[in-house]
Amino acid sequence: MHLTKEEEQVYEGEEGWTKQKAMEILVAIGDINHATELIPIKSAHISGVSYKTIGDAFEFISRLEGTVKVKSTLNPIGMDTEKWAEMGISEAFAVNQTNVLDAYKKLGISAECTCIPYLIGHAPAKGEHIAWAESSAVLYANSVLGARTNMEGAPSALAAALIGKTPFYGLHQSENRKPGVKVSVNCDLADADYSALGFLIGDLVESKIPLIELPPSSLPSTDELKHLSAAIGATGSVGMYHIKGITPEAVTGVDEKELNLEPEEKIEIEKEDIEAFYVSSCEPDVIAIGCPHCSSIELKRLYELLRAECEGKGRKIKKDLEFFIFTARAVMQNTQMQQIAERIASYGVKVICDTCFVVSPAFEHYDCVLTNSGKMLRYVPLLCGDAEAKLCKTEDCVRRAF
Amino acid sequence: MKIKGRSISKGLASGKALISKQKISFLGAVDPVTGIIMDKSLDIYGKEITNRILIFPGGKGSTVGSYVIYQLKKHGKSPCAMIVQRVDTIVAVGAIIAEIPVVDSLETDPLEDERIRDGEEVLVNGTRGYVEF
């Protein structure tokens, strides 16, 4: 990879150990992927923040000095920064987690701790080069927003933030953003159907970019696209998708010639493929919503659904069941949302910020988790003890709680 | 015998070879506190990688694997160097932050070369990009 004179100096350590390490990481990744140069980025999103996943390696982050060169945000940590004791988090974990967070803050990284930076004021513009980790956010940024990022890992996103650049290869280049497989969906979709669809697609396409064709009546919402992105990222290794007529690089008339709209390989998805996800034998002892983190629209909808079950009946959720909703603290920053969260809490449902079911050590003792998230469907069995996860539409999740 | 390769992570180390013919997912496959291989599906299951020259095809799995390599180093249980057939970003980044020398893409494939055996003394120069048997 070609380095400018300034980049060469950083690589040789003339600007200190931190920037040298960061540059070594970028150069190694660039060389492995045959990049020719580094390009400037506008933002970075960094994963590997929960003490549950990075453990002692946070020592590396605490050794870093200086500040990041671009706007940088963090993924969820292992606990709610305010309500960690209520969550049953041990003090030892809380101390370690706070140290990890402080190490990132010292580098000038925004401590908002969410997997939906694009919904709390950090959305990249179309065509913007960025270096994001967190597969669900990578897929959303590339596919729905038309920004350009590879699927970064925890250290590589951090290295890119410290240098303000990333190696120019993969999804940064137009020729690598063309679809390689067409996925025709032959049924209408809503709510968790998009989680199921993403789970299937990720499994089937591996590293080929899918061009998804939905029936004309299906117009996915922001939150449905978020769930689709998360599920594809959980089961596949591909960093973007297109939806014909919907996502910015697959809108008819735009880039049509350049985009390969008729890939040779074709996959058909039928109604029964989606419905198969909802067949469930396990009796849930916990319901978890907010993977990725809930938007304000989802929180309002959950409140309406819960209220409809409870209003005038003085009901609370079942005694032998717990119900968690995970969101970003930034979503709760106005009075209206705080009131909604309080009312949700009054029904016996816990609203938790900064963390989620999978990256926190507080949720490892359940047997059967009901969720509307395809990403949880994949990761709960791997990372949350011996729990099973079952997919359910949002309204059914709420109904099952009473 | 000196074989040229590509420099991935700087540094110089020598030790006894430990050879695996399988890709390794560091998150889950290695105990970061003891350096012992815990993944039963691996041909080096039960062996300790501490202070060995680990020769293997490459990494796979979660990117958190990079931090597992760092944890091994912190506990004094890491390999002293690695020779990788074709390095991936997880192993490359882990080795760079842990400061473990790594060379890949040797002119002759170390996993196909019968002269290179388990337990043999090997020198890895990650800065200049070569190995010596």
PDB file of C-alpha atoms in Angstrom, chain A residues 145-376:
ATOM      1  CA  LEU A 145     -28.088   5.485   3.846  1.00  0.00           C
ATOM      2  CA  GLY A 146     -25.704   4.839   0.937  1.00  0.00           C
ATOM      3  CA  ALA A 147     -22.615   5.645   3.030  1.00  0.00           C
ATOM      4  CA  ARG A 148     -19.477   3.577   2.436  1.00  0.00           C
ATOM      5  CA  THR A 149     -17.834   1.381   5.033  1.00  0.00           C
ATOM      6  CA  ASN A 150     -16.311  -2.054   5.256  1.00  0.00           C
ATOM      7  CA  MET A 151     -17.329  -4.365   8.090  1.00  0.00           C
ATOM      8  CA  GLU A 152     -14.754  -3.119  10.598  1.00  0.00           C
ATOM      9  CA  GLY A 153     -13.755  -5.003  13.726  1.00  0.00           C
ATOM     10  CA  ALA A 154     -13.376  -3.462  17.148  1.00  0.00           C
ATOM     11  CA  PRO A 155      -9.663  -2.503  16.887  1.00  0.00           C
ATOM     12  CA  SER A 156      -9.752  -1.490  13.217  1.00  0.00           C
ATOM     13  CA  ALA A 157     -12.580   1.031  13.722  1.00  0.00           C
ATOM     14  CA  LEU A 158     -10.644   2.461  16.667  1.00  0.00           C
ATOM     15  CA  ALA A 159      -7.444   2.672  14.596  1.00  0.00           C
ATOM     16  CA  ALA A 160      -9.343   4.447  11.796  1.00  0.00           C
ATOM     17  CA  ALA A 161     -10.776   6.918  14.334  1.00  0.00           C
ATOM     18  CA  LEU A 162      -7.298   7.736  15.705  1.00  0.00           C
ATOM     19  CA  ILE A 163      -5.829   8.328  12.238  1.00  0.00           C
ATOM     20  CA  GLY A 164      -8.982   9.690  10.547  1.00  0.00           C
ATOM     21  CA  LYS A 165      -8.435   7.382   7.576  1.00  0.00           C
ATOM     22  CA  THR A 166      -9.178   3.865   6.379  1.00  0.00           C
ATOM     23  CA  PRO A 167      -7.713   1.603   3.674  1.00  0.00           C
ATOM     24  CA  PHE A 168      -9.439   2.073   0.298  1.00  0.00           C
ATOM     25  CA  TYR A 169     -10.853  -1.329  -0.697  1.00  0.00           C
ATOM     26  CA  GLY A 170     -14.064  -3.366  -0.590  1.00  0.00           C
ATOM     27  CA  LEU A 171     -17.308  -1.455  -0.076  1.00  0.00           C
ATOM     28  CA  HIS A 172     -15.550   1.918  -0.384  1.00  0.00           C
ATOM     29  CA  GLN A 173     -15.289   1.217  -4.124  1.00  0.00           C
ATOM     30  CA  SER A 174     -18.378   1.408  -6.395  1.00  0.00           C
ATOM     31  CA  GLU A 175     -17.495  -1.720  -8.358  1.00  0.00           C
ATOM     32  CA  ASN A 176     -17.682  -3.813  -5.176  1.00  0.00           C
ATOM     33  CA  ARG A 177     -21.181  -2.623  -4.246  1.00  0.00           C
ATOM     34  CA  LYS A 178     -23.029  -4.416  -7.041  1.00  0.00           C
ATOM     35  CA  PRO A 179     -25.430  -7.207  -6.176  1.00  0.00           C
ATOM     36  CA  GLY A 180     -24.356 -10.793  -6.791  1.00  0.00           C
ATOM     37  CA  VAL A 181     -27.622 -12.560  -6.035  1.00  0.00           C
ATOM     38  CA  LYS A 182     -31.292 -11.678  -6.455  1.00  0.00           C
ATOM     39  CA  VAL A 183     -33.699 -12.469  -3.625  1.00  0.00           C
ATOM     40  CA  SER A 184     -37.373 -12.387  -4.649  1.00  0.00           C
ATOM     41  CA  VAL A 185     -39.793 -12.203  -1.743  1.00  0.00           C
ATOM     42  CA  ASN A 186     -43.187 -13.598  -2.720  1.00  0.00           C
ATOM     43  CA  CYS A 187     -45.248 -12.433   0.254  1.00  0.00           C
ATOM     44  CA  ASP A 188     -46.087  -9.248   2.143  1.00  0.00           C
ATOM     45  CA  LEU A 189     -43.926  -8.512   5.153  1.00  0.00           C
ATOM     46  CA  ALA A 190     -44.386  -6.579   8.391  1.00  0.00           C
ATOM     47  CA  ASP A 191     -42.617  -6.171  11.726  1.00  0.00           C
ATOM     48  CA  ALA A 192     -40.519  -9.238  12.718  1.00  0.00           C
ATOM     49  CA  ASP A 193     -41.008 -10.737   9.244  1.00  0.00           C
ATOM     50  CA  TYR A 194     -38.056  -8.515   8.304  1.00  0.00           C
ATOM     51  CA  SER A 195     -35.971 -10.145  11.059  1.00  0.00           C
ATOM     52  CA  ALA A 196     -36.862 -13.563   9.671  1.00  0.00           C
ATOM     53  CA  LEU A 197     -36.109 -12.441   6.110  1.00  0.00           C
ATOM     54  CA  GLY A 198     -32.709 -11.049   7.136  1.00  0.00           C
ATOM     55  CA  PHE A 199     -31.854 -14.208   9.059  1.00  0.00           C
ATOM     56  CA  LEU A 200     -32.619 -16.307   5.965  1.00  0.00           C
ATOM     57  CA  ILE A 201     -30.797 -13.990   3.566  1.00  0.00           C
ATOM     58  CA  GLY A 202     -27.611 -13.807   5.648  1.00  0.00           C
ATOM     59  CA  ASP A 203     -27.542 -17.588   5.816  1.00  0.00           C
ATOM     60  CA  LEU A 204     -28.124 -18.055   2.085  1.00  0.00           C
ATOM     61  CA  VAL A 205     -25.972 -15.362   0.445  1.00  0.00           C
ATOM     62  CA  GLU A 206     -22.766 -15.684   2.530  1.00  0.00           C
ATOM     63  CA  SER A 207     -20.571 -12.892   1.122  1.00  0.00           C
ATOM     64  CA  LYS A 208     -22.592 -12.029  -2.011  1.00  0.00           C
ATOM     65  CA  ILE A 209     -24.491  -8.721  -1.921  1.00  0.00           C
ATOM     66  CA  PRO A 210     -28.228  -9.443  -2.265  1.00  0.00           C
ATOM     67  CA  LEU A 211     -30.650  -7.434  -4.381  1.00  0.00           C
ATOM     68  CA  ILE A 212     -33.948  -7.902  -2.579  1.00  0.00           C
ATOM     69  CA  GLU A 213     -37.198  -7.565  -4.493  1.00  0.00           C
ATOM     70  CA  LEU A 214     -40.242  -7.033  -2.267  1.00  0.00           C
ATOM     71  CA  PRO A 215     -43.862  -7.184  -3.397  1.00  0.00           C
ATOM     72  CA  PRO A 216     -45.035  -3.672  -4.444  1.00  0.00           C
ATOM     73  CA  SER A 217     -47.273  -3.381  -1.371  1.00  0.00           C
ATOM     74  CA  SER A 218     -44.387  -3.823   1.097  1.00  0.00           C
ATOM     75  CA  LEU A 219     -42.812  -0.528   2.080  1.00  0.00           C
ATOM     76  CA  PRO A 220     -40.445  -1.169   5.009  1.00  0.00           C
ATOM     77  CA  SER A 221     -40.197   1.427   7.791  1.00  0.00           C
ATOM     78  CA  THR A 222     -36.929   2.693   9.245  1.00  0.00           C
ATOM     79  CA  ASP A 223     -37.250   0.215  12.110  1.00  0.00           C
ATOM     80  CA  GLU A 224     -38.048  -2.689   9.810  1.00  0.00           C
ATOM     81  CA  LEU A 225     -34.943  -1.865   7.749  1.00  0.00           C
ATOM     82  CA  LYS A 226     -32.974  -1.723  10.998  1.00  0.00           C
ATOM     83  CA  HIS A 227     -34.122  -5.244  11.918  1.00  0.00           C
ATOM     84  CA  LEU A 228     -33.427  -6.522   8.403  1.00  0.00           C
ATOM     85  CA  SER A 229     -29.890  -5.080   8.575  1.00  0.00           C
ATOM     86  CA  ALA A 230     -29.245  -6.583  12.001  1.00  0.00           C
ATOM     87  CA  ALA A 231     -30.421 -10.064  11.017  1.00  0.00           C
ATOM     88  CA  ILE A 232     -28.427 -10.156   7.766  1.00  0.00           C
ATOM     89  CA  GLY A 233     -25.348  -9.049   9.740  1.00  0.00           C
ATOM     90  CA  ALA A 234     -25.906 -11.760  12.338  1.00  0.00           C
ATOM     91  CA  THR A 235     -26.058 -14.731   9.988  1.00  0.00           C
ATOM     92  CA  GLY A 236     -24.094 -13.502   6.943  1.00  0.00           C
ATOM     93  CA  SER A 237     -20.705 -12.014   6.264  1.00  0.00           C
ATOM     94  CA  VAL A 238     -21.886  -9.497   3.693  1.00  0.00           C
ATOM     95  CA  GLY A 239     -21.703  -5.748   4.471  1.00  0.00           C
ATOM     96  CA  MET A 240     -24.618  -4.447   2.419  1.00  0.00           C
ATOM     97  CA  TYR A 241     -27.820  -5.225   0.534  1.00  0.00           C
ATOM     98  CA  HIS A 242     -30.066  -3.466  -1.949  1.00  0.00           C
ATOM     99  CA  ILE A 243     -33.855  -3.342  -2.049  1.00  0.00           C
ATOM    100  CA  LYS A 244     -35.098  -2.650  -5.551  1.00  0.00           C
ATOM    101  CA  GLY A 245     -36.878   0.695  -5.739  1.00  0.00           C
ATOM    102  CA  ILE A 246     -36.224   1.483  -2.063  1.00  0.00           C
ATOM    103  CA  THR A 247     -32.573   1.701  -1.011  1.00  0.00           C
ATOM    104  CA  PRO A 248     -30.670   4.671  -2.508  1.00  0.00           C
ATOM    105  CA  GLU A 249     -28.375   2.703  -4.803  1.00  0.00           C
ATOM    106  CA  ALA A 250     -31.209   0.574  -6.204  1.00  0.00           C
ATOM    107  CA  VAL A 251     -33.781   3.241  -7.007  1.00  0.00           C
ATOM    108  CA  THR A 252     -35.038   2.830 -10.551  1.00  0.00           C
ATOM    109  CA  GLY A 253     -33.409   5.319 -12.870  1.00  0.00           C
ATOM    110  CA  VAL A 254     -30.527   6.024 -10.496  1.00  0.00           C
ATOM    111  CA  ASP A 255     -27.282   4.167 -11.130  1.00  0.00           C
ATOM    112  CA  GLU A 256     -29.415   1.617 -12.949  1.00  0.00           C
ATOM    113  CA  LYS A 257     -26.884   0.941 -15.641  1.00  0.00           C
ATOM    114  CA  GLU A 258     -24.032   0.570 -13.222  1.00  0.00           C
ATOM    115  CA  LEU A 259     -25.980  -1.541 -10.812  1.00  0.00           C
ATOM    116  CA  ASN A 260     -26.352  -5.092 -11.975  1.00  0.00           C
ATOM    117  CA  LEU A 261     -30.130  -5.394 -11.571  1.00  0.00           C
ATOM    118  CA  GLU A 262     -30.372  -8.942 -12.875  1.00  0.00           C
ATOM    119  CA  PRO A 263     -27.753 -11.083 -11.118  1.00  0.00           C
ATOM    120  CA  GLU A 264     -27.633 -14.628 -12.459  1.00  0.00           C
ATOM    121  CA  GLU A 265     -28.104 -16.342  -9.124  1.00  0.00           C
ATOM    122  CA  LYS A 266     -31.669 -16.158  -7.817  1.00  0.00           C
ATOM    123  CA  ILE A 267     -33.317 -17.102  -4.535  1.00  0.00           C
ATOM    124  CA  GLU A 268     -37.081 -17.183  -3.887  1.00  0.00           C
ATOM    125  CA  ILE A 269     -38.529 -16.598  -0.420  1.00  0.00           C
ATOM    126  CA  GLU A 270     -42.084 -17.818   0.210  1.00  0.00           C
ATOM    127  CA  LYS A 271     -44.579 -17.082   2.965  1.00  0.00           C
ATOM    128  CA  GLU A 272     -43.967 -20.454   4.603  1.00  0.00           C
ATOM    129  CA  ASP A 273     -40.215 -19.738   4.872  1.00  0.00           C
ATOM    130  CA  ILE A 274     -41.042 -16.702   7.018  1.00  0.00           C
ATOM    131  CA  GLU A 275     -43.884 -18.355   8.970  1.00  0.00           C
ATOM    132  CA  ALA A 276     -41.566 -21.241   9.966  1.00  0.00           C
ATOM    133  CA  PHE A 277     -39.743 -18.843  12.303  1.00  0.00           C
ATOM    134  CA  TYR A 278     -42.797 -18.366  14.494  1.00  0.00           C
ATOM    135  CA  VAL A 279     -43.297 -22.042  15.311  1.00  0.00           C
ATOM    136  CA  SER A 280     -42.273 -22.270  18.943  1.00  0.00           C
ATOM    137  CA  SER A 281     -42.414 -24.907  21.644  1.00  0.00           C
ATOM    138  CA  CYS A 282     -40.613 -23.179  24.505  1.00  0.00           C
ATOM    139  CA  GLU A 283     -42.506 -21.227  27.144  1.00  0.00           C
ATOM    140  CA  PRO A 284     -40.801 -17.829  27.548  1.00  0.00           C
ATOM    141  CA  ASP A 285     -39.441 -16.768  30.940  1.00  0.00           C
ATOM    142  CA  VAL A 286     -38.250 -13.468  29.496  1.00  0.00           C
ATOM    143  CA  ILE A 287     -39.231 -11.105  26.676  1.00  0.00           C
ATOM    144  CA  ALA A 288     -36.542  -8.823  25.252  1.00  0.00           C
ATOM    145  CA  ILE A 289     -37.052  -6.059  22.696  1.00  0.00           C
ATOM    146  CA  GLY A 290     -34.452  -3.566  21.525  1.00  0.00           C
ATOM    147  CA  CYS A 291     -31.823  -5.394  19.488  1.00  0.00           C
ATOM    148  CA  PRO A 292     -30.823  -3.157  17.800  1.00  0.00           C
ATOM    149  CA  HIS A 293     -31.821  -0.470  20.313  1.00  0.00           C
ATOM    150  CA  CYS A 294     -35.424   0.781  20.142  1.00  0.00           C
ATOM    151  CA  SER A 295     -36.129   4.022  18.315  1.00  0.00           C
ATOM    152  CA  SER A 296     -38.535   6.555  19.818  1.00  0.00           C
ATOM    153  CA  ILE A 297     -41.184   5.334  17.346  1.00  0.00           C
ATOM    154  CA  GLU A 298     -40.832   1.740  18.581  1.00  0.00           C
ATOM    155  CA  LEU A 299     -40.977   2.863  22.215  1.00  0.00           C
ATOM    156  CA  LYS A 300     -44.185   4.796  21.553  1.00  0.00           C
ATOM    157  CA  ARG A 301     -45.695   1.786  19.786  1.00  0.00           C
ATOM    158  CA  LEU A 302     -44.727  -0.539  22.640  1.00  0.00           C
ATOM    159  CA  TYR A 303     -46.353   1.867  25.064  1.00  0.00           C
ATOM    160  CA  GLU A 304     -49.581   1.877  23.017  1.00  0.00           C
ATOM    161  CA  LEU A 305     -49.604  -1.931  22.836  1.00  0.00           C
ATOM    162  CA  LEU A 306     -48.947  -2.300  26.575  1.00  0.00           C
ATOM    163  CA  ARG A 307     -51.549   0.322  27.419  1.00  0.00           C
ATOM    164  CA  ALA A 308     -54.160  -1.468  25.319  1.00  0.00           C
ATOM    165  CA  GLU A 309     -53.528  -4.641  27.359  1.00  0.00           C
ATOM    166  CA  CYS A 310     -53.525  -2.877  30.726  1.00  0.00           C
ATOM    167  CA  GLU A 311     -55.756   0.204  30.581  1.00  0.00           C
ATOM    168  CA  GLY A 312     -58.516   0.156  33.091  1.00  0.00           C
ATOM    169  CA  LYS A 313     -57.694  -3.408  34.078  1.00  0.00           C
ATOM    170  CA  GLY A 314     -54.934  -2.541  36.528  1.00  0.00           C
ATOM    171  CA  ARG A 315     -52.941  -5.353  35.004  1.00  0.00           C
ATOM    172  CA  LYS A 316     -49.250  -5.956  35.121  1.00  0.00           C
ATOM    173  CA  ILE A 317     -47.229  -8.495  33.174  1.00  0.00           C
ATOM    174  CA  LYS A 318     -47.215 -12.138  34.323  1.00  0.00           C
ATOM    175  CA  LYS A 319     -45.524 -12.755  37.661  1.00  0.00           C
ATOM    176  CA  ASP A 320     -43.116 -15.453  36.528  1.00  0.00           C
ATOM    177  CA  LEU A 321     -41.991 -13.445  33.503  1.00  0.00           C
ATOM    178  CA  GLU A 322     -39.599 -10.574  32.937  1.00  0.00           C
ATOM    179  CA  PHE A 323     -39.872  -8.050  30.110  1.00  0.00           C
ATOM    180  CA  PHE A 324     -36.967  -5.813  29.062  1.00  0.00           C
ATOM    181  CA  ILE A 325     -36.805  -3.024  26.497  1.00  0.00           C
ATOM    182  CA  PHE A 326     -33.363  -1.772  25.467  1.00  0.00           C
ATOM    183  CA  THR A 327     -32.745   1.668  24.000  1.00  0.00           C
ATOM    184  CA  ALA A 328     -30.207   4.451  23.649  1.00  0.00           C
ATOM    185  CA  ARG A 329     -30.026   7.085  26.363  1.00  0.00           C
ATOM    186  CA  ALA A 330     -30.263   9.727  23.628  1.00  0.00           C
ATOM    187  CA  VAL A 331     -33.719   8.407  22.673  1.00  0.00           C
ATOM    188  CA  MET A 332     -34.892   9.266  26.214  1.00  0.00           C
ATOM    189  CA  GLN A 333     -33.618  12.830  26.234  1.00  0.00           C
ATOM    190  CA  ASN A 334     -36.986  14.575  26.029  1.00  0.00           C
ATOM    191  CA  THR A 335     -39.796  14.821  28.586  1.00  0.00           C
ATOM    192  CA  GLN A 336     -42.326  13.032  26.396  1.00  0.00           C
ATOM    193  CA  MET A 337     -40.113   9.957  26.013  1.00  0.00           C
ATOM    194  CA  GLN A 338     -39.275   9.957  29.724  1.00  0.00           C
ATOM    195  CA  GLN A 339     -42.990   9.964  30.566  1.00  0.00           C
ATOM    196  CA  ILE A 340     -43.566   7.107  28.151  1.00  0.00           C
ATOM    197  CA  ALA A 341     -40.749   5.117  29.769  1.00  0.00           C
ATOM    198  CA  GLU A 342     -42.242   5.742  33.219  1.00  0.00           C
ATOM    199  CA  ARG A 343     -45.643   4.499  32.080  1.00  0.00           C
ATOM    200  CA  ILE A 344     -44.084   1.442  30.466  1.00  0.00           C
ATOM    201  CA  ALA A 345     -42.302   0.771  33.776  1.00  0.00           C
ATOM    202  CA  SER A 346     -45.621   1.019  35.636  1.00  0.00           C
ATOM    203  CA  TYR A 347     -46.806  -2.085  33.732  1.00  0.00           C
ATOM    204  CA  GLY A 348     -43.861  -4.057  35.109  1.00  0.00           C
ATOM    205  CA  VAL A 349     -41.664  -3.720  32.012  1.00  0.00           C
ATOM    206  CA  LYS A 350     -38.062  -2.538  32.506  1.00  0.00           C
ATOM    207  CA  VAL A 351     -36.622   0.070  30.129  1.00  0.00           C
ATOM    208  CA  ILE A 352     -32.823  -0.133  30.083  1.00  0.00           C
ATOM    209  CA  CYS A 353     -30.311   2.172  28.352  1.00  0.00           C
ATOM    210  CA  ASP A 354     -26.688   1.871  27.147  1.00  0.00           C
ATOM    211  CA  THR A 355     -26.629  -1.931  27.010  1.00  0.00           C
ATOM    212  CA  CYS A 356     -28.532  -4.916  25.621  1.00  0.00           C
ATOM    213  CA  PHE A 357     -29.512  -8.505  26.365  1.00  0.00           C
ATOM    214  CA  VAL A 358     -26.515  -9.980  24.549  1.00  0.00           C
ATOM    215  CA  VAL A 359     -23.563  -7.805  25.664  1.00  0.00           C
ATOM    216  CA  SER A 360     -24.526  -7.564  29.346  1.00  0.00           C
ATOM    217  CA  PRO A 361     -23.686 -10.313  31.879  1.00  0.00           C
ATOM    218  CA  ALA A 362     -27.062  -9.680  33.599  1.00  0.00           C
ATOM    219  CA  PHE A 363     -29.135 -11.917  31.299  1.00  0.00           C
ATOM    220  CA  GLU A 364     -27.415 -15.292  31.373  1.00  0.00           C
ATOM    221  CA  HIS A 365     -29.896 -17.237  33.544  1.00  0.00           C
ATOM    222  CA  TYR A 366     -32.965 -17.607  31.315  1.00  0.00           C
ATOM    223  CA  ASP A 367     -34.286 -20.655  29.453  1.00  0.00           C
ATOM    224  CA  CYS A 368     -36.462 -19.196  26.719  1.00  0.00           C
ATOM    225  CA  VAL A 369     -36.259 -15.666  25.326  1.00  0.00           C
ATOM    226  CA  LEU A 370     -39.043 -14.210  23.209  1.00  0.00           C
ATOM    227  CA  THR A 371     -37.877 -11.426  20.879  1.00  0.00           C
ATOM    228  CA  ASN A 372     -38.708  -9.608  17.649  1.00  0.00           C
ATOM    229  CA  SER A 373     -34.984  -9.528  16.732  1.00  0.00           C
ATOM    230  CA  GLY A 374     -33.291 -11.832  14.223  1.00  0.00           C
ATOM    231  CA  LYS A 375     -29.948 -10.798  15.628  1.00  0.00           C
ATOM    232  CA  MET A 376     -30.896 -12.076  19.088  1.00  0.00           C
TER     233      MET A 376
END
